[in-house]
Amino acid sequence: MEDFAFSNTSQQQITTCIDDLYMWLVVEVMKKGKVHKRTKKQANWTNWVKRWCVLTPQYLRYYGTDAKVSTRVPKKAESNQKGEFTFTKNTKLESLEGYSGVMKNFQGRFRLANVPVLEMEIAVDDENEKRAWLSDLKEIIQCLRDNTTPVQKLLKERHLKSMAARENKDGLNKQVEDIESALIKTKLRAERQSKKQVFDDTSTKVVKPLTTEKPKTKIQPKRPSLEKESEEKIKAMFMKIDANGNGLLDKNEFANFLKGLGLNMSEKESNLIFKSVDTNKSEQITFEQFKNYFCLYIMDETETAECVNAMRKAFLEADRDGSGTLNFREFTEFVWEKNRSARMTKILKSFANITTDEISFNDFEKLVSGSGAEVLVPILEEEIEQGTDSSLDDFEGRLQKVYKDTEADELATYIRQRWDKFATFRRAGQTGSVVMTGGHGMVADIVPGEYSLIDLACFSDLPPLVPKHAVVKDTQWLSSTISGKSGKIIFPLEYDKQVPIEQATSELLRYYGCSFADSQQEKISLLFRHGIQDFTYENGYLEKYVTATNGGAGVEKHDFSHLDCPLSEDSGFFILAKFMDNGEFHITAFRLPVRHTLYVPGGVIHCNDYLKGTWRTMLSDETDIDHVHLTHVVEEGQEEKFRFQFT
């Protein structure tokens, strides 16, 4: 393929070649042929039937035998497809002995099974044909387990061999890893020639300072990070574009904004920029998407606007049918027209990691900085060097000017106007007196998008809630030096043994570093193996076991985490405590609502001596427990054990 010359090849031959390559690389047809098959139904096997089978990494599809006249895979709507077998990581493949029956005799036979869903036997004419089928089927199942495909595996192996040969030859790895490093010399050349015109108030050319320093490390994509003032300015811009005030930008609003910038863009160009911002393809732009785009392409000075614009121009030119995506043929024909020196194997390698039939502009960007760099970068270099003016070139510059002209306090003005009916809200009672009013201003303006509930519900302008708690000074925690034995915690003479009771809420539990676990809970890291078990605390647990058998009530801490969920209404009290920086010891007795699961991280001081009923608990036996008995000073030099009283 590498030595194949296309210069003397007809358009029809090139089209046929591309079709065949498409079938192999995209549809990934690995094998086609006539076989005999039978299927197991309710413990009985069907009769042998002749079928035309097409094998891909996902399916074995079988058709009526007249389908074989086509050189391509028949579409289901136009063929007599009889069924398909779907491969999974758990698909079983078994080689069988030849089949000999009254009417049928086969030399090669094997079995495919997705137990208990489907079992199928396939027979071919001879052992050689059987070995060929088994080889491809084994590779498919192994690739599924490795989360790849046979074609991707082959291209990767060829790529590794090519890289190894290149390194042996000159000791250099010339693969382009990032678009910035690939185009830096072209960017400097373009800047030196001052071909990039920046839109500003005076319409004069601005020549950026040149630097010949090469980046010392690979530039990694940045996560957008903004100061509050910058974010408010971007949001104020967003609100200006959002004509109907619903917190989302549609294509018409975005196109009108581009016209307002003085950009005479075609619908195709406008849609391409819109899709660049609309990363989830919802046909609407959220504020979060707008902000992310602004940070990456407008405010991030390490990002080259020339590169982005060159990619947009190339993508628009390659998109022959104006669909907003590129298929395999459009991509191949575009690269071949622009870069005749590119070998076909390099063009094919560009698609090694593409798993869909159509690629978006975001996919195209990834190709430029990844597997498609060798064939696409020369095209983009030429595009930048030509320095042709277009609306796409001016977009970033004009957007940045709008940002500079926007004041942060414009957002506050907009929000006041947007929510004025709430701020001026009044309700009067029967006598005319005001019984309900709106606040002096909106606490927050929430635009459509995806949020963490904790970010919405934990209001940063409010002080944290503090649960009722006992404050004990001069408390001493004395851990035992013998494994399995309890130490003691010594309370001073003036402590009255009283602990206040609180109804547990997430805000109050947070005081002790705990929380309720729910579907919105962030992920946690467990350092040890844990088990979850139901434990029932019978009547008399505190008196008959804790006090009489276990040496008295206490508190404990350990490195493993707890989950504690009461399964009955009367569940007793769960004790949480902590030492403060000033040496004070704070204690609270919490009542937990039924079926609310308390998460207690490792290291938190707690106690379950006062629980009742059945609790579902997660715990571990892989670390020691630092348990201490409650000890009270009754007089100078004398101590006695006690248990908490609740108020």
XYZ file of C-alpha atoms in Angstrom:
647
model
C 0.000 0.000 0.000
C 2.852 2.388 0.855
C 4.398 1.931 -2.600
C 1.098 2.224 -4.438
C 1.045 5.291 -6.701
C -2.275 7.082 -7.010
C -1.060 9.639 -9.524
C -1.793 7.347 -12.487
C -4.961 5.877 -11.023
C -8.472 6.682 -12.217
C -11.064 8.287 -9.964
C -13.189 5.134 -10.152
C -10.302 2.972 -8.949
C -9.594 5.357 -6.072
C -13.285 5.329 -5.104
C -13.351 1.530 -5.169
C -10.194 1.405 -3.064
C -11.667 3.800 -0.503
C -14.869 1.719 -0.363
C -12.865 -1.437 0.306
C -10.775 0.288 2.943
C -13.949 1.644 4.533
C -15.348 -1.887 4.753
C -12.159 -3.124 6.405
C -11.340 -0.213 8.713
C -14.737 1.230 9.660
C -17.231 -1.619 9.254
C -14.348 -3.999 10.050
C -15.536 -7.000 8.057
C -13.053 -9.724 8.988
C -14.472 -12.677 7.135
C -17.329 -13.589 4.796
C -18.397 -16.958 3.547
C -20.942 -19.733 3.184
C -21.466 -21.989 6.215
C -24.000 -24.401 7.656
C -25.505 -23.525 11.020
C -27.963 -24.785 13.572
C -29.280 -23.253 16.800
C -30.232 -24.774 20.127
C -33.799 -23.995 21.185
C -35.280 -25.337 24.430
C -32.713 -28.146 24.694
C -33.301 -29.206 21.058
C -31.202 -28.414 18.008
C -32.770 -27.001 14.835
C -32.030 -28.522 11.436
C -28.856 -27.571 9.593
C -29.381 -24.645 7.195
C -27.055 -22.994 4.697
C -26.305 -19.329 5.390
C -24.069 -16.543 4.074
C -22.206 -15.204 7.145
C -20.450 -11.865 7.648
C -18.072 -11.613 10.613
C -17.279 -8.267 12.312
C -15.781 -7.552 15.756
C -19.281 -7.014 17.162
C -21.528 -9.482 15.351
C -21.769 -12.618 13.271
C -24.645 -11.803 10.930
C -26.185 -14.467 8.737
C -28.225 -13.964 5.582
C -29.990 -15.996 2.963
C -27.419 -17.459 0.597
C -28.349 -15.047 -2.226
C -26.778 -12.177 -0.222
C -23.277 -13.344 -1.157
C -23.503 -11.828 -4.626
C -22.910 -8.381 -3.108
C -19.365 -7.224 -2.428
C -20.481 -5.242 0.585
C -22.428 -5.992 3.754
C -26.140 -5.856 2.872
C -28.205 -3.311 4.726
C -30.860 -4.917 6.849
C -33.646 -3.127 5.041
C -32.531 -4.376 1.625
C -31.372 -7.902 2.489
C -32.839 -11.099 3.826
C -30.900 -11.068 7.080
C -31.963 -14.041 9.163
C -30.344 -13.082 12.445
C -27.135 -12.256 14.254
C -24.921 -13.469 17.075
C -23.563 -10.686 19.321
C -20.083 -11.163 20.778
C -19.332 -10.295 24.415
C -16.371 -10.696 26.738
C -18.025 -13.873 28.033
C -18.733 -15.510 24.669
C -17.664 -19.170 24.661
C -15.919 -20.705 21.635
C -15.395 -24.460 21.365
C -13.856 -26.579 18.607
C -15.870 -29.747 17.868
C -15.300 -32.968 15.984
C -16.641 -33.314 12.452
C -20.363 -33.980 12.059
C -21.669 -37.153 10.445
C -25.407 -37.596 9.971
C -27.862 -39.273 7.663
C -28.081 -36.296 5.313
C -25.146 -34.087 6.311
C -21.430 -34.676 6.745
C -19.045 -31.875 7.753
C -15.307 -31.999 8.359
C -15.043 -28.742 10.335
C -17.406 -27.804 13.179
C -17.346 -25.410 16.155
C -19.730 -23.971 18.749
C -20.489 -20.367 19.787
C -22.427 -19.713 22.985
C -23.733 -16.811 25.038
C -25.109 -19.013 27.804
C -27.987 -19.086 28.617
C -29.218 -16.788 25.832
C -28.027 -18.467 22.649
C -26.037 -21.500 21.509
C -25.070 -22.066 17.893
C -23.079 -24.663 15.948
C -21.370 -23.760 12.679
C -19.972 -26.249 10.179
C -17.672 -25.645 7.198
C -16.338 -27.857 4.429
C -12.863 -28.680 5.746
C -10.419 -28.284 8.639
C -8.481 -25.443 6.998
C -11.612 -23.325 6.703
C -12.499 -24.189 10.295
C -9.073 -23.057 11.539
C -9.466 -19.743 9.694
C -12.845 -19.081 11.335
C -11.578 -20.107 14.786
C -8.544 -17.850 14.475
C -10.664 -14.778 13.697
C -13.243 -15.610 16.374
C -10.580 -16.085 19.062
C -9.047 -12.739 18.151
C -12.439 -10.995 18.354
C -13.224 -12.385 21.819
C -9.741 -11.554 23.114
C -9.973 -8.004 21.739
C -13.316 -7.520 23.505
C -11.653 -8.549 26.753
C -8.811 -6.094 26.001
C -11.320 -3.326 25.121
C -10.053 -2.868 21.559
C -10.798 -4.139 18.032
C -8.704 -6.304 15.686
C -8.063 -3.408 13.299
C -7.046 -1.072 16.112
C -4.790 -3.795 17.478
C -3.172 -4.327 14.059
C -2.619 -0.613 13.488
C -1.171 -0.230 16.963
C 1.244 -3.113 16.386
C 2.342 -1.640 13.053
C 2.736 1.757 14.661
C 4.921 0.327 17.444
C 7.083 -1.524 14.916
C 7.453 1.631 12.855
C 8.397 3.665 15.912
C 10.927 1.054 17.024
C 12.540 1.008 13.579
C 12.733 4.782 13.518
C 14.322 4.936 16.974
C 16.899 2.323 15.999
C 17.767 4.349 12.931
C 18.370 7.794 14.377
C 17.447 7.621 18.058
C 14.725 10.201 17.653
C 11.017 9.957 18.160
C 9.475 12.345 15.682
C 5.841 11.669 16.475
C 3.971 14.910 17.072
C 2.369 14.758 20.506
C 0.692 18.120 20.715
C -0.583 20.699 18.259
C 1.200 23.584 19.992
C 4.616 21.969 19.639
C 3.840 20.875 16.069
C 2.887 24.356 14.881
C 5.149 26.561 16.993
C 7.613 27.272 14.182
C 4.757 28.172 11.841
C 3.181 30.392 14.467
C 6.434 32.295 14.893
C 6.789 32.649 11.137
C 3.241 33.958 10.851
C 3.774 36.405 13.706
C 7.050 37.586 12.197
C 5.308 38.422 8.944
C 2.555 40.214 10.915
C -0.133 38.528 8.899
C -2.423 38.118 11.865
C -4.541 41.265 12.210
C -6.007 41.848 15.652
C -9.290 43.739 15.905
C -9.085 46.727 18.285
C -10.458 50.246 18.706
C -7.915 51.885 16.391
C -7.946 49.080 13.788
C -4.134 49.114 13.783
C -1.959 46.055 13.490
C -0.502 44.696 16.688
C 2.671 42.641 16.413
C 3.016 40.189 19.282
C 6.443 39.924 20.933
C 8.443 37.051 19.510
C 10.053 34.320 21.525
C 12.334 31.572 20.358
C 12.079 29.531 23.531
C 10.708 26.068 23.045
C 8.286 24.702 25.613
C 10.167 22.630 28.148
C 7.251 20.367 28.887
C 4.262 19.138 26.981
C 1.387 21.591 27.272
C -1.504 19.924 29.067
C -5.129 21.040 28.674
C -6.029 23.432 31.444
C -9.129 23.240 33.533
C -10.877 26.610 33.431
C -10.008 28.631 36.512
C -11.290 32.159 36.982
C -11.313 34.859 39.580
C -14.771 35.989 40.636
C -14.562 39.271 38.705
C -13.571 37.522 35.469
C -16.380 34.989 35.794
C -18.894 37.771 36.411
C -17.732 39.575 33.252
C -18.089 36.399 31.182
C -21.538 35.776 32.645
C -22.531 39.371 31.846
C -21.472 38.717 28.220
C -23.501 35.518 28.222
C -26.580 37.373 29.477
C -26.260 39.930 26.668
C -26.337 37.141 24.083
C -29.229 35.327 25.812
C -32.011 37.416 24.278
C -34.956 35.484 25.764
C -33.370 35.232 29.230
C -33.822 31.465 29.642
C -30.157 30.898 30.525
C -29.388 28.987 27.299
C -28.090 30.119 23.915
C -29.727 28.709 20.808
C -28.377 28.943 17.261
C -30.400 32.047 16.384
C -29.211 33.961 19.451
C -25.634 32.931 18.750
C -25.857 33.899 15.060
C -27.327 37.304 15.983
C -24.460 37.830 18.420
C -21.916 37.101 15.674
C -23.641 39.608 13.397
C -23.527 42.143 16.226
C -19.757 41.700 16.320
C -19.633 42.835 12.700
C -18.759 39.362 11.426
C -20.302 38.438 8.102
C -20.203 34.683 8.647
C -21.920 32.082 6.553
C -24.417 29.788 8.248
C -21.919 26.948 7.876
C -19.188 28.936 9.667
C -21.562 30.066 12.409
C -22.773 26.511 13.011
C -19.194 25.227 13.250
C -18.314 27.695 16.018
C -21.627 26.924 17.737
C -20.824 23.202 17.729
C -17.334 23.928 19.066
C -18.931 25.493 22.141
C -21.873 23.056 22.392
C -19.712 20.120 23.454
C -22.588 17.793 24.411
C -24.420 18.343 21.077
C -27.655 19.440 22.767
C -28.265 22.273 20.249
C -28.074 24.719 23.180
C -25.090 26.349 24.885
C -25.028 26.475 28.677
C -23.115 29.103 30.615
C -20.631 26.452 31.778
C -19.854 25.509 28.155
C -19.522 29.174 27.175
C -17.202 29.843 30.117
C -15.034 26.791 29.366
C -14.679 27.802 25.714
C -13.799 31.361 26.703
C -11.103 30.193 29.135
C -9.510 27.764 26.674
C -9.579 29.837 23.486
C -9.865 33.494 24.482
C -8.178 34.023 27.860
C -5.541 31.279 27.717
C -2.560 32.989 26.121
C -0.768 29.676 25.529
C -3.471 28.669 23.035
C -2.774 29.779 19.466
C -5.783 31.323 17.766
C -4.087 30.699 14.406
C -4.166 26.957 15.008
C -7.824 26.908 15.987
C -8.854 29.011 12.997
C -6.765 26.893 10.630
C -8.465 23.762 11.933
C -11.897 25.326 11.473
C -11.114 26.310 7.878
C -9.784 22.846 7.105
C -12.810 21.171 8.667
C -15.248 23.375 6.735
C -13.466 22.627 3.473
C -13.428 18.880 4.144
C -17.136 18.844 5.042
C -18.324 18.579 1.432
C -21.978 17.854 2.198
C -22.303 20.534 4.905
C -23.518 18.033 7.503
C -21.259 19.399 10.236
C -19.374 16.096 10.468
C -16.797 14.264 8.352
C -17.158 10.713 7.163
C -14.254 8.481 6.189
C -14.490 9.347 2.495
C -14.620 13.119 3.031
C -11.616 12.970 5.341
C -9.575 10.783 2.969
C -10.345 12.824 -0.149
C -9.570 16.104 1.643
C -6.195 14.891 2.924
C -5.294 13.402 -0.459
C -6.109 16.646 -2.283
C -4.192 18.823 0.177
C -1.217 16.603 0.917
C -0.285 14.404 -2.048
C 2.924 13.331 -0.327
C 0.981 11.649 2.482
C 1.106 7.876 2.276
C -2.166 6.027 2.480
C -1.048 4.045 5.532
C -0.562 7.303 7.433
C -4.028 8.467 6.425
C -5.456 5.168 7.632
C -3.488 5.395 10.878
C -5.273 8.668 11.600
C -8.489 6.700 12.012
C -6.955 4.026 14.262
C -8.723 5.292 17.391
C -11.959 6.510 15.771
C -14.901 4.325 16.759
C -17.717 6.141 14.900
C -18.586 6.560 11.227
C -18.751 10.369 11.500
C -16.358 12.705 13.329
C -17.220 16.109 14.783
C -14.971 19.160 14.921
C -13.955 18.203 18.466
C -12.894 14.779 17.150
C -10.991 16.540 14.362
C -9.076 18.611 16.940
C -8.063 15.419 18.732
C -6.860 13.920 15.448
C -4.641 16.946 14.817
C -2.962 16.615 18.204
C -2.870 12.818 18.115
C -2.925 10.045 15.542
C -3.575 12.333 12.550
C -0.796 14.838 13.239
C 1.588 13.582 10.543
C -0.893 14.104 7.707
C -2.886 17.082 9.035
C -0.180 19.335 10.499
C 1.461 20.107 7.094
C -1.961 21.149 5.773
C -2.554 23.450 8.744
C 0.964 24.896 8.507
C 0.295 25.913 4.924
C -3.067 27.394 5.922
C -1.447 29.535 8.631
C 1.430 30.621 6.399
C -0.955 31.817 3.700
C -2.607 34.017 6.327
C -5.858 34.473 4.431
C -8.353 36.754 6.139
C -11.777 35.417 7.064
C -14.538 35.894 9.599
C -13.159 32.946 11.517
C -9.834 34.766 11.959
C -11.519 37.772 13.566
C -13.859 35.888 15.894
C -11.516 35.412 18.876
C -10.161 38.957 18.666
C -13.575 40.557 18.596
C -14.880 38.339 21.371
C -11.921 39.357 23.520
C -12.693 43.021 22.850
C -16.296 42.530 24.010
C -14.927 40.951 27.181
C -12.582 43.893 27.832
C -15.418 46.370 27.284
C -17.704 44.532 29.715
C -17.785 45.668 33.341
C -18.243 43.159 36.167
C -21.008 45.240 37.775
C -23.105 44.831 34.615
C -23.988 41.356 35.879
C -25.432 42.704 39.128
C -27.488 45.226 37.156
C -28.786 42.517 34.854
C -29.688 40.199 37.746
C -31.584 42.979 39.530
C -33.603 43.647 36.393
C -34.136 39.944 35.627
C -35.487 39.112 39.106
C -37.048 42.461 39.990
C -40.481 40.909 40.565
C -39.035 38.737 43.347
C -37.021 41.535 44.962
C -40.092 43.791 45.113
C -42.412 40.953 46.138
C -45.100 41.815 48.729
C -48.108 39.960 50.122
C -50.676 41.620 52.318
C -52.990 39.996 54.826
C -56.716 40.561 55.250
C -56.161 43.779 57.186
C -53.743 45.150 54.598
C -50.604 44.634 56.643
C -47.611 43.115 54.824
C -47.169 39.473 55.823
C -44.561 38.358 53.273
C -41.779 40.210 51.459
C -38.934 39.458 49.096
C -35.323 39.944 50.153
C -33.226 42.979 49.347
C -31.486 41.152 46.503
C -31.167 37.771 44.845
C -28.919 35.346 46.698
C -27.823 33.707 43.444
C -28.729 33.582 39.765
C -28.684 29.956 38.576
C -28.583 29.368 34.833
C -29.436 25.986 33.261
C -26.673 23.392 33.454
C -25.408 20.448 35.484
C -24.614 21.118 39.130
C -23.629 19.236 42.229
C -26.460 19.508 44.744
C -23.936 20.249 47.468
C -22.803 23.339 45.508
C -26.371 24.587 45.180
C -27.568 23.811 48.701
C -24.558 24.802 50.843
C -24.846 28.586 50.866
C -21.403 30.092 51.325
C -22.802 33.420 52.562
C -24.310 31.769 55.653
C -22.216 30.858 58.707
C -21.869 27.118 59.405
C -24.366 25.579 61.816
C -23.026 24.350 65.138
C -24.901 21.558 66.953
C -25.669 21.765 70.641
C -22.744 20.178 72.427
C -21.168 19.715 75.823
C -17.885 21.554 76.315
C -15.411 19.803 78.594
C -12.022 21.288 79.469
C -8.893 19.509 80.667
C -9.901 16.095 79.297
C -7.141 13.477 78.977
C -7.227 10.636 76.416
C -4.976 7.782 77.559
C -4.761 4.986 74.972
C -3.949 1.433 76.040
C -0.523 0.085 75.098
C -1.872 -3.496 75.039
C -3.665 -4.625 71.876
C -7.303 -5.545 72.532
C -7.427 -3.683 75.855
C -9.222 -0.395 76.494
C -7.588 2.770 77.745
C -9.389 5.572 79.536
C -10.496 9.143 78.977
C -10.384 11.201 82.177
C -12.997 13.941 82.656
C -12.461 16.702 85.231
C -14.272 16.968 88.550
C -16.617 19.762 87.422
C -18.044 17.839 84.410
C -21.717 16.968 85.104
C -21.868 13.976 82.649
C -24.609 15.683 80.603
C -24.647 15.519 76.772
C -27.198 17.563 74.742
C -29.389 15.811 72.154
C -29.656 16.968 68.523
C -31.689 15.716 65.571
C -29.071 14.748 62.980
C -28.868 16.790 59.778
C -26.085 16.975 57.217
C -25.196 20.512 58.311
C -24.935 19.566 62.000
C -23.048 16.326 61.321
C -20.499 18.277 59.277
C -19.308 19.885 62.531
C -17.766 16.509 63.429
C -16.575 15.721 59.898
C -19.465 13.313 59.213
C -22.385 13.358 56.788
C -25.430 11.504 55.584
C -24.734 9.209 52.634
C -27.075 9.611 49.658
C -27.118 9.328 45.886
C -25.343 12.696 45.534
C -22.499 11.782 47.905
C -18.987 12.283 46.595
C -16.797 9.223 46.165
C -14.778 8.144 49.180
C -11.611 6.095 49.472
C -11.605 2.988 51.674
C -8.122 1.924 52.754
C -9.209 -1.403 54.248
C -11.578 -4.222 53.459
C -14.997 -3.624 55.027
C -18.108 -5.668 55.652
C -21.733 -4.584 56.028
C -23.804 -6.392 58.641
C -27.096 -5.900 60.508
C -26.681 -5.716 64.303
C -29.581 -5.673 66.785
C -29.131 -3.949 70.158
C -31.593 -5.645 72.507
C -33.113 -4.094 75.621
C -30.523 -4.060 78.373
C -27.505 -3.869 76.033
C -26.073 -0.844 77.890
C -26.588 -2.252 81.396
C -26.027 -5.976 80.856
C -23.095 -5.840 78.417
C -21.472 -2.396 78.228
C -21.523 -1.697 81.964
C -21.475 -5.173 83.532
C -19.371 -7.181 81.057
C -17.249 -4.826 78.932
C -15.820 -2.696 81.722
C -18.070 0.329 81.310
C -19.187 2.874 78.732
C -16.633 4.541 76.503
C -15.783 6.212 73.202
C -13.476 5.074 70.407
C -11.645 5.985 67.221
C -9.983 3.906 64.501
C -8.567 4.199 60.984
C -11.408 2.458 59.136
C -14.658 4.180 58.171
C -18.160 3.523 59.456
C -21.599 3.432 57.884
C -24.417 3.310 60.424
C -28.073 3.162 59.372
C -30.958 2.730 61.871
C -33.651 0.362 60.581
C -36.157 1.065 63.374
C -37.771 4.227 64.751
C -36.530 4.086 68.365
C -32.817 3.734 67.620
C -31.173 5.419 70.622
C -28.336 7.953 70.439
C -25.182 7.985 68.315
C -22.387 9.895 70.082
C -19.928 12.067 68.133
C -17.095 14.031 69.723
C -13.895 15.901 68.882
C -10.976 17.720 70.465
C -10.688 21.409 69.585
C -7.445 23.274 68.946
C -7.738 24.958 72.350
C -7.928 21.576 74.107
C -11.695 21.556 74.679
C -13.609 18.303 74.190
C -17.003 18.725 72.430
C -19.695 16.006 72.591
C -23.165 15.663 70.987
C -25.770 12.873 71.147
C -27.510 12.561 67.758
C -30.887 11.051 66.934
C -30.820 9.620 63.400
C -33.964 9.374 61.247
C -34.845 5.828 60.258
C -33.117 4.577 57.060
C -30.746 7.571 56.977
C -27.166 6.321 56.665
C -24.479 8.101 58.676
C -20.961 8.151 57.202
C -18.224 8.338 59.857
C -14.723 8.724 58.359
C -11.727 7.055 59.952
C -10.318 8.920 62.955
C -13.635 10.423 64.139
C -14.397 9.905 67.853
C -17.746 8.158 68.303
C -19.681 5.687 70.436
C -22.439 3.111 69.836
C -23.024 2.137 73.490
C -26.388 3.930 73.545
C -27.948 2.441 70.391
C -31.250 0.540 70.288
C -32.974 -1.702 67.763
C -31.446 -2.898 64.492
C -28.669 -0.973 62.753
C -27.022 -1.756 59.428
C -23.319 -1.097 59.928
C -20.209 -1.107 57.763
C -16.998 -1.870 59.647
C -13.620 -3.553 59.303
C -11.434 -5.910 61.343
C -8.132 -4.960 59.696
C -7.033 -2.209 62.112
C -6.877 -1.801 65.890
C -9.595 0.133 67.705
C -8.488 2.812 70.161
C -11.243 2.381 72.764
C -11.236 4.263 76.076
C -13.554 3.950 79.085
C -15.282 7.042 80.462
C -13.585 7.936 83.730
C -14.678 10.683 86.100
C -12.616 12.336 88.839
C -14.756 12.186 91.997
C -12.158 13.756 94.266
C -8.466 14.438 94.242
C -6.615 11.245 93.296
C -9.767 9.107 92.923
C -11.576 8.115 89.700
C -14.660 6.104 88.824
C -16.266 4.981 85.597
C -19.530 6.539 84.431
C -21.866 6.815 81.463
C -23.351 9.831 79.729
C -26.697 11.357 80.684
C -28.769 13.039 77.953
C -30.615 16.344 78.025
